[in-house]
Amino acid sequence: MSRFEEVEQDRPEYYGETMKSFVDGRDMLYDPPQDVAQRFSVSRSVVTTFVLLVLGVVGSIYYLRFSLEASLGGSQASTIASILNTVQITVFNIIYTARAIKLTDDENHRTDTMYEDALIVKLFVFQFINSYTSFFFIAFIAQYLGRPAGAPDSFRGQCGAVDCMQPLAINMAIIFGTRLTLTNFLDVFLPWLYKKLKYRTETKGIPADKKLTPAEEDYMLMEYDNMIDSITNYAETAIQYGFTVLFATALPIAAFLSLFNNYVRVKFRIWKLFSFYQRPIPKGAQDIGTWQTIFAIISVAAVVTNGALVCFTMTAIQGFTYYAKLWVFIGFQWTLIAIQFIAKFIIDDEPMDVVIQKQRMEFIRRKIIEKVEDEDYGEEYEISDEYNTEHDDDVVDNTSNGYSCSLSVYYCRGIKKGRRRKRHKKILDHSPIISVLSYPFDQPNNTDVGDMEMAETSHLLSDNIQFYASPKLD
């Protein structure tokens, strides 16, 4: 649906003042800019408050960790801090997601795409900060802070170890592993619980031995919210992708854990959709929208973070001077970023054969569904007995009507007024002719197709594909 956003309808929830359109004069809804600015200011204030609250909680957790290092040791204090971080991430994500949906509802977006983009930005910005703040602190800040009182001389800054890679790996393993386990559990448990509660509520007062009809059983299932569920699933995938690539140097096994988790998660979701939800209603979309940009940003950020880990946090090039490390870091990141953009330039998002097929299906759809009239290019052709026919599939003969064509793709040569037009041969010869008025054509082999509607005018979509549409031949 390459033009979906251009023709997308307004959301039923959208409201505003009625005014005449400046384009076509029709009535349309208009939302005053001052009202929009006021609602957006409220949203930004709430999001900023949540972000500051997260930063304060993360700071409190690490203050507690520093206090426990003297009595429990660095590794145990780091483990306790990681567990508390996991709880903080989970709880804040649950609270903030509900609030973000309410804020986006209040913003009064005109289309579903605008609504989704606004909600995606709110969720990702907060979840990025909520999920990765502790990792950035350990990787790039803790080593430059003063060593706690009583810590061994070999410890580096506030890392709680000889370097920050070990506590970073422990923190990642605990948070990432717990997140994967908890997310999959809640992804199955909560729908199961909601289904049980709905069934109990709807069947209250009904005898236990009464058998429900299939329609009633389907009604007992929960409704599937295409938009919210899709956004939350993408958000979980984006955060998991960030865990996998942003600090891959500290925990290389994270890629394998993500692969295994995604395999299990797909199976769980298939089972969940079949068992707990009513059949989802299909919705159109032009592409994955803002998520494509988010995944691209994470990919570029992963180059920077891993380069910084290798050059400034790990001890691999400890003997280099600071300026030498800086130049290695600059060269490393820009080389990999250049490779990313070269690969993006070389590999098409959509192969040309897919583009052609989409154009082909759009042309046929407009002819059949929208009843668009055939184009007239000024040249009228007939199908005569005097022609050469090539075919790929089984041939259907109807020489009495002056043509013989294959069932799926017709390769016929056009003749003007009963004689060949050699100057048009390169265009018409071996070009697939599809009768859109009778498409799709489905007849048994060697069967008289009678008044099969053929083509007089053509619409060129590619160097080798023509579509014909016209009244049937007599």
CSV table of C-alpha atoms in Angstrom, one decimal:
chain,number,residue,atom,x,y,z
A,1,MET,CA,0.0,0.0,0.0
A,2,SER,CA,2.5,2.5,-1.3
A,3,ARG,CA,0.1,5.5,-1.2
A,4,PHE,CA,-1.8,4.6,2.0
A,5,GLU,CA,-0.9,7.7,4.0
A,6,GLU,CA,-1.9,10.0,1.1
A,7,VAL,CA,-5.5,8.8,1.1
A,8,GLU,CA,-5.8,7.8,4.8
A,9,GLN,CA,-9.1,8.7,6.5
A,10,ASP,CA,-9.5,10.8,9.7
A,11,ARG,CA,-9.7,8.9,12.9
A,12,PRO,CA,-13.3,8.5,14.3
A,13,GLU,CA,-12.0,10.0,17.6
A,14,TYR,CA,-10.7,13.2,15.8
A,15,TYR,CA,-12.6,16.3,16.7
A,16,GLY,CA,-12.5,20.0,15.8
A,17,GLU,CA,-14.3,22.9,14.3
A,18,THR,CA,-16.0,22.5,10.9
A,19,MET,CA,-14.6,24.6,8.1
A,20,LYS,CA,-14.4,24.6,4.3
A,21,SER,CA,-11.4,23.0,2.7
A,22,PHE,CA,-9.0,25.3,1.0
A,23,VAL,CA,-8.4,22.6,-1.7
A,24,ASP,CA,-11.8,21.4,-2.8
A,25,GLY,CA,-14.3,23.4,-0.7
A,26,ARG,CA,-15.7,20.4,1.2
A,27,ASP,CA,-16.5,20.5,4.9
A,28,MET,CA,-13.5,19.4,7.0
A,29,LEU,CA,-12.6,19.4,10.7
A,30,TYR,CA,-10.0,22.0,11.9
A,31,ASP,CA,-8.1,21.9,15.1
A,32,PRO,CA,-6.9,25.4,16.2
A,33,PRO,CA,-3.1,25.6,16.5
A,34,GLN,CA,-3.2,27.1,20.0
A,35,ASP,CA,-5.2,24.2,21.3
A,36,VAL,CA,-2.8,21.7,19.7
A,37,ALA,CA,0.2,23.6,21.2
A,38,GLN,CA,-1.4,23.5,24.7
A,39,ARG,CA,-2.0,19.8,24.6
A,40,PHE,CA,1.5,19.0,23.3
A,41,SER,CA,3.0,21.2,26.1
A,42,VAL,CA,1.2,19.1,28.7
A,43,SER,CA,2.4,15.9,27.1
A,44,ARG,CA,6.0,17.1,27.0
A,45,SER,CA,5.8,18.1,30.6
A,46,VAL,CA,4.6,14.7,31.7
A,47,VAL,CA,7.2,12.9,29.7
A,48,THR,CA,10.0,15.1,31.1
A,49,THR,CA,8.7,14.4,34.6
A,50,PHE,CA,8.8,10.7,34.1
A,51,VAL,CA,12.3,10.9,32.6
A,52,LEU,CA,13.7,12.9,35.6
A,53,LEU,CA,12.0,10.5,38.0
A,54,VAL,CA,13.7,7.5,36.3
A,55,LEU,CA,17.1,9.3,36.5
A,56,GLY,CA,16.5,10.0,40.2
A,57,VAL,CA,15.6,6.3,40.9
A,58,VAL,CA,18.6,5.0,39.0
A,59,GLY,CA,20.9,7.4,40.9
A,60,SER,CA,19.4,6.2,44.2
A,61,ILE,CA,20.0,2.6,43.3
A,62,TYR,CA,23.7,3.2,42.6
A,63,TYR,CA,24.0,5.3,45.7
A,64,LEU,CA,22.7,2.2,47.6
A,65,ARG,CA,25.2,0.0,45.7
A,66,PHE,CA,28.1,2.2,46.7
A,67,SER,CA,27.0,2.0,50.3
A,68,LEU,CA,26.8,-1.8,50.2
A,69,GLU,CA,30.2,-2.3,48.6
A,70,ALA,CA,32.1,-1.9,51.9
A,71,SER,CA,30.0,-4.5,53.7
A,72,LEU,CA,29.1,-7.0,51.0
A,73,GLY,CA,31.8,-6.6,48.4
A,74,GLY,CA,31.7,-5.3,44.9
A,75,SER,CA,30.1,-8.3,43.1
A,76,GLN,CA,27.2,-8.8,45.6
A,77,ALA,CA,26.5,-5.1,45.6
A,78,SER,CA,26.5,-5.1,41.8
A,79,THR,CA,24.0,-8.0,41.7
A,80,ILE,CA,21.6,-6.3,44.2
A,81,ALA,CA,21.8,-3.1,42.1
A,82,SER,CA,21.0,-5.1,38.9
A,83,ILE,CA,18.0,-6.8,40.5
A,84,LEU,CA,16.7,-3.4,41.7
A,85,ASN,CA,17.3,-2.0,38.2
A,86,THR,CA,15.2,-4.8,36.7
A,87,VAL,CA,12.3,-4.1,39.0
A,88,GLN,CA,12.6,-0.3,38.3
A,89,ILE,CA,12.6,-0.9,34.5
A,90,THR,CA,9.6,-3.2,34.6
A,91,VAL,CA,7.4,-1.1,36.9
A,92,PHE,CA,8.1,2.2,35.2
A,93,ASN,CA,7.4,0.7,31.7
A,94,ILE,CA,4.0,-0.6,32.9
A,95,ILE,CA,3.0,2.7,34.5
A,96,TYR,CA,4.4,4.9,31.7
A,97,THR,CA,2.8,2.9,28.9
A,98,ALA,CA,-0.7,3.5,30.2
A,99,ARG,CA,0.0,7.2,30.8
A,100,ALA,CA,1.6,7.6,27.3
A,101,ILE,CA,-1.6,6.1,25.7
A,102,LYS,CA,-3.8,8.5,27.6
A,103,LEU,CA,-1.6,11.5,26.6
A,104,THR,CA,-1.6,10.5,23.0
A,105,ASP,CA,-5.4,10.2,23.1
A,106,ASP,CA,-5.7,13.7,24.5
A,107,GLU,CA,-3.5,15.1,21.7
A,108,ASN,CA,-6.3,14.6,19.1
A,109,HIS,CA,-4.3,13.3,16.1
A,110,ARG,CA,-6.1,13.4,12.8
A,111,THR,CA,-5.0,10.0,11.3
A,112,ASP,CA,-4.0,6.6,12.7
A,113,THR,CA,-0.5,7.1,11.3
A,114,MET,CA,-0.1,10.4,13.1
A,115,TYR,CA,-1.4,8.9,16.3
A,116,GLU,CA,0.9,5.9,16.1
A,117,ASP,CA,4.0,8.0,15.3
A,118,ALA,CA,3.3,10.2,18.4
A,119,LEU,CA,2.8,7.2,20.7
A,120,ILE,CA,5.9,5.5,19.3
A,121,VAL,CA,8.2,8.5,20.0
A,122,LYS,CA,6.8,8.8,23.6
A,123,LEU,CA,7.3,5.1,24.3
A,124,PHE,CA,10.7,4.7,22.8
A,125,VAL,CA,12.3,7.8,24.2
A,126,PHE,CA,11.2,6.9,27.7
A,127,GLN,CA,12.0,3.2,27.4
A,128,PHE,CA,15.4,3.9,26.0
A,129,ILE,CA,16.3,6.1,29.0
A,130,ASN,CA,14.6,3.7,31.4
A,131,SER,CA,16.3,0.6,30.1
A,132,TYR,CA,19.9,1.8,29.3
A,133,THR,CA,20.7,4.5,31.8
A,134,SER,CA,22.4,2.1,34.2
A,135,PHE,CA,24.5,0.6,31.4
A,136,PHE,CA,25.7,4.0,30.2
A,137,PHE,CA,26.6,4.9,33.7
A,138,ILE,CA,28.7,1.8,34.3
A,139,ALA,CA,30.3,1.8,30.9
A,140,PHE,CA,31.3,5.5,30.5
A,141,ILE,CA,30.9,7.4,33.9
A,142,ALA,CA,31.6,5.1,36.8
A,143,GLN,CA,35.4,4.6,36.0
A,144,TYR,CA,36.0,8.4,36.2
A,145,LEU,CA,34.4,8.8,39.7
A,146,GLY,CA,36.4,8.5,42.9
A,147,ARG,CA,37.0,5.1,44.4
A,148,PRO,CA,34.8,4.3,47.5
A,149,ALA,CA,36.4,4.4,50.9
A,150,GLY,CA,37.7,0.9,51.8
A,151,ALA,CA,37.7,-0.4,48.2
A,152,PRO,CA,40.9,-2.2,47.1
A,153,ASP,CA,43.5,-0.2,45.3
A,154,SER,CA,43.1,-2.3,42.2
A,155,PHE,CA,39.5,-1.3,41.7
A,156,ARG,CA,38.8,1.3,39.1
A,157,GLY,CA,36.7,4.3,40.1
A,158,GLN,CA,33.1,3.3,41.0
A,159,CYS,CA,33.2,0.2,38.8
A,160,GLY,CA,33.5,-2.2,41.8
A,161,ALA,CA,36.1,-4.2,40.0
A,162,VAL,CA,39.5,-3.9,38.2
A,163,ASP,CA,37.6,-2.5,35.2
A,164,CYS,CA,34.0,-1.7,34.3
A,165,MET,CA,33.5,-4.5,31.8
A,166,GLN,CA,32.9,-7.2,34.4
A,167,PRO,CA,30.1,-5.3,36.3
A,168,LEU,CA,28.7,-4.2,32.9
A,169,ALA,CA,28.5,-7.8,31.7
A,170,ILE,CA,26.9,-8.9,35.1
A,171,ASN,CA,24.4,-6.0,34.9
A,172,MET,CA,23.5,-6.8,31.3
A,173,ALA,CA,23.1,-10.6,31.9
A,174,ILE,CA,20.8,-10.1,34.9
A,175,ILE,CA,18.7,-7.3,33.5
A,176,PHE,CA,18.5,-8.7,29.9
A,177,GLY,CA,17.9,-12.3,31.1
A,178,THR,CA,15.2,-11.3,33.6
A,179,ARG,CA,13.5,-9.0,31.1
A,180,LEU,CA,13.3,-11.8,28.5
A,181,THR,CA,11.9,-14.3,31.0
A,182,LEU,CA,9.5,-11.9,32.6
A,183,THR,CA,8.3,-10.4,29.3
A,184,ASN,CA,7.5,-13.9,27.8
A,185,PHE,CA,5.7,-14.9,31.1
A,186,LEU,CA,3.5,-11.8,31.2
A,187,ASP,CA,2.9,-12.0,27.5
A,188,VAL,CA,1.1,-15.3,28.1
A,189,PHE,CA,-0.1,-15.1,31.7
A,190,LEU,CA,-2.0,-11.7,31.4
A,191,PRO,CA,-4.1,-12.7,28.3
A,192,TRP,CA,-4.9,-16.0,30.0
A,193,LEU,CA,-5.9,-14.2,33.1
A,194,TYR,CA,-8.0,-11.6,31.3
A,195,LYS,CA,-9.7,-14.4,29.3
A,196,LYS,CA,-10.6,-16.3,32.5
A,197,LEU,CA,-12.0,-13.1,34.1
A,198,LYS,CA,-14.1,-12.2,31.0
A,199,TYR,CA,-15.5,-15.8,30.8
A,200,ARG,CA,-16.4,-15.7,34.5
A,201,THR,CA,-18.1,-12.3,34.1
A,202,GLU,CA,-20.0,-13.1,30.9
A,203,THR,CA,-21.2,-16.6,32.1
A,204,LYS,CA,-22.4,-15.4,35.5
A,205,GLY,CA,-25.8,-16.8,36.2
A,206,ILE,CA,-25.7,-19.3,33.4
A,207,PRO,CA,-25.9,-23.0,34.3
A,208,ALA,CA,-22.6,-24.8,34.3
A,209,ASP,CA,-23.9,-27.6,32.2
A,210,LYS,CA,-25.1,-25.3,29.4
A,211,LYS,CA,-23.1,-25.7,26.3
A,212,LEU,CA,-22.2,-22.5,24.5
A,213,THR,CA,-22.5,-22.1,20.7
A,214,PRO,CA,-19.4,-21.5,18.6
A,215,ALA,CA,-20.4,-17.8,18.2
A,216,GLU,CA,-20.8,-17.5,22.0
A,217,GLU,CA,-17.4,-19.1,22.6
A,218,ASP,CA,-15.8,-16.7,20.2
A,219,TYR,CA,-17.4,-13.8,22.0
A,220,MET,CA,-15.8,-15.0,25.2
A,221,LEU,CA,-12.4,-14.3,23.6
A,222,MET,CA,-10.8,-10.9,24.1
A,223,GLU,CA,-10.8,-8.3,21.4
A,224,TYR,CA,-7.4,-7.7,19.7
A,225,ASP,CA,-6.3,-4.1,19.6
A,226,ASN,CA,-4.3,-3.9,16.4
A,227,MET,CA,-2.7,-0.5,17.0
A,228,ILE,CA,-1.7,-0.8,20.7
A,229,ASP,CA,-0.6,-4.4,20.5
A,230,SER,CA,1.4,-3.7,17.4
A,231,ILE,CA,3.1,-0.7,18.9
A,232,THR,CA,4.0,-2.5,22.2
A,233,ASN,CA,5.3,-5.5,20.3
A,234,TYR,CA,7.5,-3.3,18.1
A,235,ALA,CA,8.7,-1.4,21.3
A,236,GLU,CA,9.7,-4.6,23.0
A,237,THR,CA,11.6,-5.7,19.8
A,238,ALA,CA,13.4,-2.4,19.5
A,239,ILE,CA,14.5,-2.4,23.2
A,240,GLN,CA,15.6,-6.0,22.8
A,241,TYR,CA,17.6,-5.1,19.7
A,242,GLY,CA,19.2,-2.3,21.7
A,243,PHE,CA,20.2,-4.8,24.5
A,244,THR,CA,21.7,-7.0,21.8
A,245,VAL,CA,23.8,-4.5,19.8
A,246,LEU,CA,24.5,-1.4,22.0
A,247,PHE,CA,26.7,-3.3,24.4
A,248,ALA,CA,27.6,-6.4,22.4
A,249,THR,CA,31.2,-6.1,23.4
A,250,ALA,CA,30.3,-6.6,27.0
A,251,LEU,CA,27.9,-9.5,26.5
A,252,PRO,CA,28.4,-11.2,23.1
A,253,ILE,CA,26.0,-14.0,24.0
A,254,ALA,CA,23.1,-11.6,24.0
A,255,ALA,CA,22.7,-12.1,20.2
A,256,PHE,CA,22.2,-15.9,20.7
A,257,LEU,CA,19.8,-15.2,23.6
A,258,SER,CA,17.8,-12.8,21.4
A,259,LEU,CA,17.6,-15.4,18.6
A,260,PHE,CA,16.4,-18.1,20.9
A,261,ASN,CA,13.9,-15.8,22.6
A,262,ASN,CA,12.4,-14.6,19.3
A,263,TYR,CA,11.9,-18.2,18.2
A,264,VAL,CA,10.1,-19.1,21.4
A,265,ARG,CA,8.2,-15.8,21.4
A,266,VAL,CA,6.8,-16.3,17.9
A,267,LYS,CA,5.4,-19.7,18.9
A,268,PHE,CA,3.9,-18.2,22.1
A,269,ARG,CA,2.2,-15.4,20.1
A,270,ILE,CA,0.8,-17.7,17.5
A,271,TRP,CA,-0.7,-19.9,20.3
A,272,LYS,CA,-1.9,-16.8,22.2
A,273,LEU,CA,-3.7,-15.3,19.1
A,274,PHE,CA,-5.4,-18.6,18.4
A,275,SER,CA,-6.4,-19.3,22.1
A,276,PHE,CA,-7.2,-16.0,23.7
A,277,TYR,CA,-8.1,-13.4,21.1
A,278,GLN,CA,-10.9,-12.9,18.6
A,279,ARG,CA,-9.8,-12.8,15.0
A,280,PRO,CA,-7.9,-9.5,14.4
A,281,ILE,CA,-9.3,-7.1,11.8
A,282,PRO,CA,-6.8,-6.4,9.1
A,283,LYS,CA,-5.5,-2.8,8.8
A,284,GLY,CA,-3.6,-1.1,6.1
A,285,ALA,CA,-0.2,0.6,6.4
A,286,GLN,CA,2.3,2.0,4.0
A,287,ASP,CA,5.4,0.7,5.8
A,288,ILE,CA,6.6,0.2,9.4
A,289,GLY,CA,6.8,4.0,9.8
A,290,THR,CA,8.8,5.5,12.6
A,291,TRP,CA,10.1,2.1,13.7
A,292,GLN,CA,12.4,2.0,10.6
A,293,THR,CA,14.1,5.2,11.7
A,294,ILE,CA,14.3,3.9,15.3
A,295,PHE,CA,16.1,0.7,14.2
A,296,ALA,CA,18.4,2.8,12.0
A,297,ILE,CA,19.3,5.1,14.9
A,298,ILE,CA,20.0,2.1,17.2
A,299,SER,CA,22.3,0.6,14.6
A,300,VAL,CA,24.3,3.8,14.3
A,301,ALA,CA,24.4,4.2,18.1
A,302,ALA,CA,25.6,0.6,18.5
A,303,VAL,CA,28.7,1.5,16.4
A,304,VAL,CA,29.5,4.5,18.7
A,305,THR,CA,28.9,2.7,22.0
A,306,ASN,CA,30.9,-0.4,21.1
A,307,GLY,CA,33.7,1.7,19.7
A,308,ALA,CA,33.8,3.7,22.9
A,309,LEU,CA,33.8,0.5,25.0
A,310,VAL,CA,36.8,-0.9,23.1
A,311,CYS,CA,38.8,2.3,23.1
A,312,PHE,CA,38.0,3.8,26.5
A,313,THR,CA,36.5,1.1,28.8
A,314,MET,CA,38.3,-2.1,27.9
A,315,THR,CA,42.0,-2.7,28.5
A,316,ALA,CA,42.7,-3.9,25.0
A,317,ILE,CA,44.5,-0.7,23.9
A,318,GLN,CA,45.4,0.5,27.4
A,319,GLY,CA,49.0,1.2,26.4
A,320,PHE,CA,47.8,3.9,23.8
A,321,THR,CA,47.8,7.5,24.7
A,322,TYR,CA,44.5,9.3,25.1
A,323,TYR,CA,44.8,11.0,21.7
A,324,ALA,CA,45.7,7.7,20.0
A,325,LYS,CA,42.6,6.1,21.5
A,326,LEU,CA,40.6,9.0,20.3
A,327,TRP,CA,41.8,8.6,16.7
A,328,VAL,CA,41.2,4.9,16.8
A,329,PHE,CA,37.7,5.5,18.1
A,330,ILE,CA,37.0,8.1,15.3
A,331,GLY,CA,38.4,5.9,12.6
A,332,PHE,CA,36.5,2.8,13.9
A,333,GLN,CA,33.1,4.4,14.1
A,334,TRP,CA,33.2,6.3,10.8
A,335,THR,CA,34.4,3.3,8.9
A,336,LEU,CA,31.6,1.1,10.2
A,337,ILE,CA,29.0,3.9,9.7
A,338,ALA,CA,30.2,4.4,6.2
A,339,ILE,CA,29.8,0.6,5.6
A,340,GLN,CA,26.2,0.8,6.9
A,341,PHE,CA,25.3,3.6,4.6
A,342,ILE,CA,27.0,2.0,1.6
A,343,ALA,CA,25.1,-1.2,2.2
A,344,LYS,CA,21.8,0.8,2.6
A,345,PHE,CA,22.6,2.5,-0.8
A,346,ILE,CA,23.4,-0.7,-2.6
A,347,ILE,CA,20.6,-2.9,-1.3
A,348,ASP,CA,17.2,-1.7,-2.4
A,349,ASP,CA,14.4,-1.5,0.2
A,350,GLU,CA,12.1,-2.9,-2.5
A,351,PRO,CA,13.5,-4.9,-5.5
A,352,MET,CA,12.5,-3.6,-8.9
A,353,ASP,CA,10.5,-6.8,-9.7
A,354,VAL,CA,8.4,-6.2,-6.6
A,355,VAL,CA,7.8,-2.6,-7.6
A,356,ILE,CA,6.7,-3.7,-11.0
A,357,GLN,CA,4.3,-6.3,-9.6
A,358,LYS,CA,2.8,-3.8,-7.2
A,359,GLN,CA,2.2,-1.4,-10.1
A,360,ARG,CA,0.7,-4.2,-12.1
A,361,MET,CA,-1.7,-5.2,-9.2
A,362,GLU,CA,-2.6,-1.6,-8.7
A,363,PHE,CA,-3.5,-1.2,-12.4
A,364,ILE,CA,-5.6,-4.3,-12.4
A,365,ARG,CA,-7.3,-3.3,-9.1
A,366,ARG,CA,-8.3,0.1,-10.4
A,367,LYS,CA,-9.7,-1.5,-13.6
A,368,ILE,CA,-11.7,-4.2,-11.8
A,369,ILE,CA,-12.6,-2.6,-8.4
A,370,GLU,CA,-12.8,1.1,-9.2
A,371,LYS,CA,-14.1,0.5,-12.8
A,372,VAL,CA,-11.6,3.0,-14.3
A,373,GLU,CA,-12.1,3.5,-18.0
A,374,ASP,CA,-9.6,2.2,-20.5
A,375,GLU,CA,-7.0,4.6,-21.9
A,376,ASP,CA,-7.1,5.6,-25.5
A,377,TYR,CA,-3.7,6.1,-27.1
A,378,GLY,CA,-5.0,6.7,-30.6
A,379,GLU,CA,-3.9,3.4,-32.2
A,380,GLU,CA,-6.6,0.6,-32.6
A,381,TYR,CA,-5.5,-2.9,-33.2
A,382,GLU,CA,-7.3,-6.1,-34.1
A,383,ILE,CA,-6.4,-9.7,-33.4
A,384,SER,CA,-6.4,-11.5,-36.8
A,385,ASP,CA,-6.1,-15.1,-38.1
A,386,GLU,CA,-2.7,-14.1,-39.6
A,387,TYR,CA,-0.5,-13.9,-36.6
A,388,ASN,CA,2.2,-15.9,-34.7
A,389,THR,CA,1.4,-17.0,-31.2
A,390,GLU,CA,3.8,-18.1,-28.5
A,391,HIS,CA,2.6,-19.4,-25.2
A,392,ASP,CA,4.0,-20.5,-21.8
A,393,ASP,CA,1.0,-22.6,-20.5
A,394,ASP,CA,-1.8,-24.6,-22.0
A,395,VAL,CA,-3.3,-23.1,-25.1
A,396,VAL,CA,-7.0,-22.3,-25.5
A,397,ASP,CA,-8.0,-22.2,-29.2
A,398,ASN,CA,-10.8,-20.1,-30.6
A,399,THR,CA,-9.8,-19.5,-34.1
A,400,SER,CA,-13.3,-18.7,-35.2
A,401,ASN,CA,-13.1,-15.5,-33.2
A,402,GLY,CA,-9.6,-14.8,-34.5
A,403,TYR,CA,-7.2,-15.5,-31.7
A,404,SER,CA,-5.5,-18.3,-29.8
A,405,CYS,CA,-4.0,-17.5,-26.4
A,406,SER,CA,-2.6,-19.2,-23.3
A,407,LEU,CA,-4.6,-19.4,-20.1
A,408,SER,CA,-2.3,-17.3,-17.9
A,409,VAL,CA,-0.2,-15.0,-20.1
A,410,TYR,CA,-1.1,-14.2,-23.7
A,411,TYR,CA,1.7,-13.5,-26.2
A,412,CYS,CA,0.0,-12.2,-29.4
A,413,ARG,CA,1.1,-9.9,-32.2
A,414,GLY,CA,-0.9,-6.9,-33.1
A,415,ILE,CA,-2.1,-6.3,-36.6
A,416,LYS,CA,-3.5,-3.1,-37.8
A,417,LYS,CA,-6.3,-3.4,-40.4
A,418,GLY,CA,-5.4,-7.0,-41.2
A,419,ARG,CA,-1.7,-6.5,-41.9
A,420,ARG,CA,1.4,-6.4,-39.8
A,421,ARG,CA,2.8,-3.1,-38.6
A,422,LYS,CA,6.6,-3.8,-38.5
A,423,ARG,CA,7.5,-0.5,-36.9
A,424,HIS,CA,5.5,-1.6,-33.8
A,425,LYS,CA,6.9,-5.1,-33.6
A,426,LYS,CA,9.5,-4.3,-30.9
A,427,ILE,CA,6.7,-3.0,-28.7
A,428,LEU,CA,3.9,-5.5,-29.3
A,429,ASP,CA,5.7,-8.7,-30.0
A,430,HIS,CA,6.0,-11.1,-27.0
A,431,SER,CA,4.3,-8.6,-24.7
A,432,PRO,CA,1.9,-10.2,-22.1
A,433,ILE,CA,-1.6,-9.2,-23.0
A,434,ILE,CA,-4.1,-9.4,-20.1
A,435,SER,CA,-7.7,-8.8,-20.6
A,436,VAL,CA,-8.5,-6.9,-17.4
A,437,LEU,CA,-12.3,-7.1,-18.0
A,438,SER,CA,-12.2,-10.9,-17.8
A,439,TYR,CA,-9.2,-11.2,-15.4
A,440,PRO,CA,-8.5,-13.6,-13.8
A,441,PHE,CA,-9.1,-15.9,-16.7
A,442,ASP,CA,-9.8,-19.5,-15.6
A,443,GLN,CA,-11.0,-22.0,-18.2
A,444,PRO,CA,-10.3,-25.8,-18.8
A,445,ASN,CA,-7.7,-26.8,-21.3
A,446,ASN,CA,-8.8,-26.8,-25.0
A,447,THR,CA,-12.1,-25.2,-24.2
A,448,ASP,CA,-13.9,-22.6,-26.3
A,449,VAL,CA,-13.7,-19.4,-24.4
A,450,GLY,CA,-16.5,-17.8,-26.5
A,451,ASP,CA,-16.6,-14.0,-26.2
A,452,MET,CA,-13.4,-13.6,-24.3
A,453,GLU,CA,-12.7,-9.9,-24.0
A,454,MET,CA,-9.4,-8.9,-25.5
A,455,ALA,CA,-7.5,-5.7,-25.8
A,456,GLU,CA,-7.3,-2.8,-28.2
A,457,THR,CA,-5.4,-0.2,-26.2
A,458,SER,CA,-2.3,-0.7,-24.1
A,459,HIS,CA,-0.8,0.6,-20.9
A,460,LEU,CA,3.0,0.2,-20.6
A,461,LEU,CA,4.2,-0.5,-17.1
A,462,SER,CA,7.7,-1.8,-17.9
A,463,ASP,CA,10.0,-2.7,-20.8
A,464,ASN,CA,8.3,-6.0,-21.2
A,465,ILE,CA,4.8,-5.8,-19.7
A,466,GLN,CA,1.7,-4.4,-21.3
A,467,PHE,CA,-1.8,-4.5,-20.0
A,468,TYR,CA,-4.7,-4.2,-22.5
A,469,ALA,CA,-8.3,-3.3,-21.8
A,470,SER,CA,-11.1,-2.7,-24.3
A,471,PRO,CA,-14.6,-3.8,-25.2
A,472,LYS,CA,-14.7,-7.4,-26.4
A,473,LEU,CA,-14.1,-8.3,-30.1
A,474,ASP,CA,-17.0,-9.3,-32.3
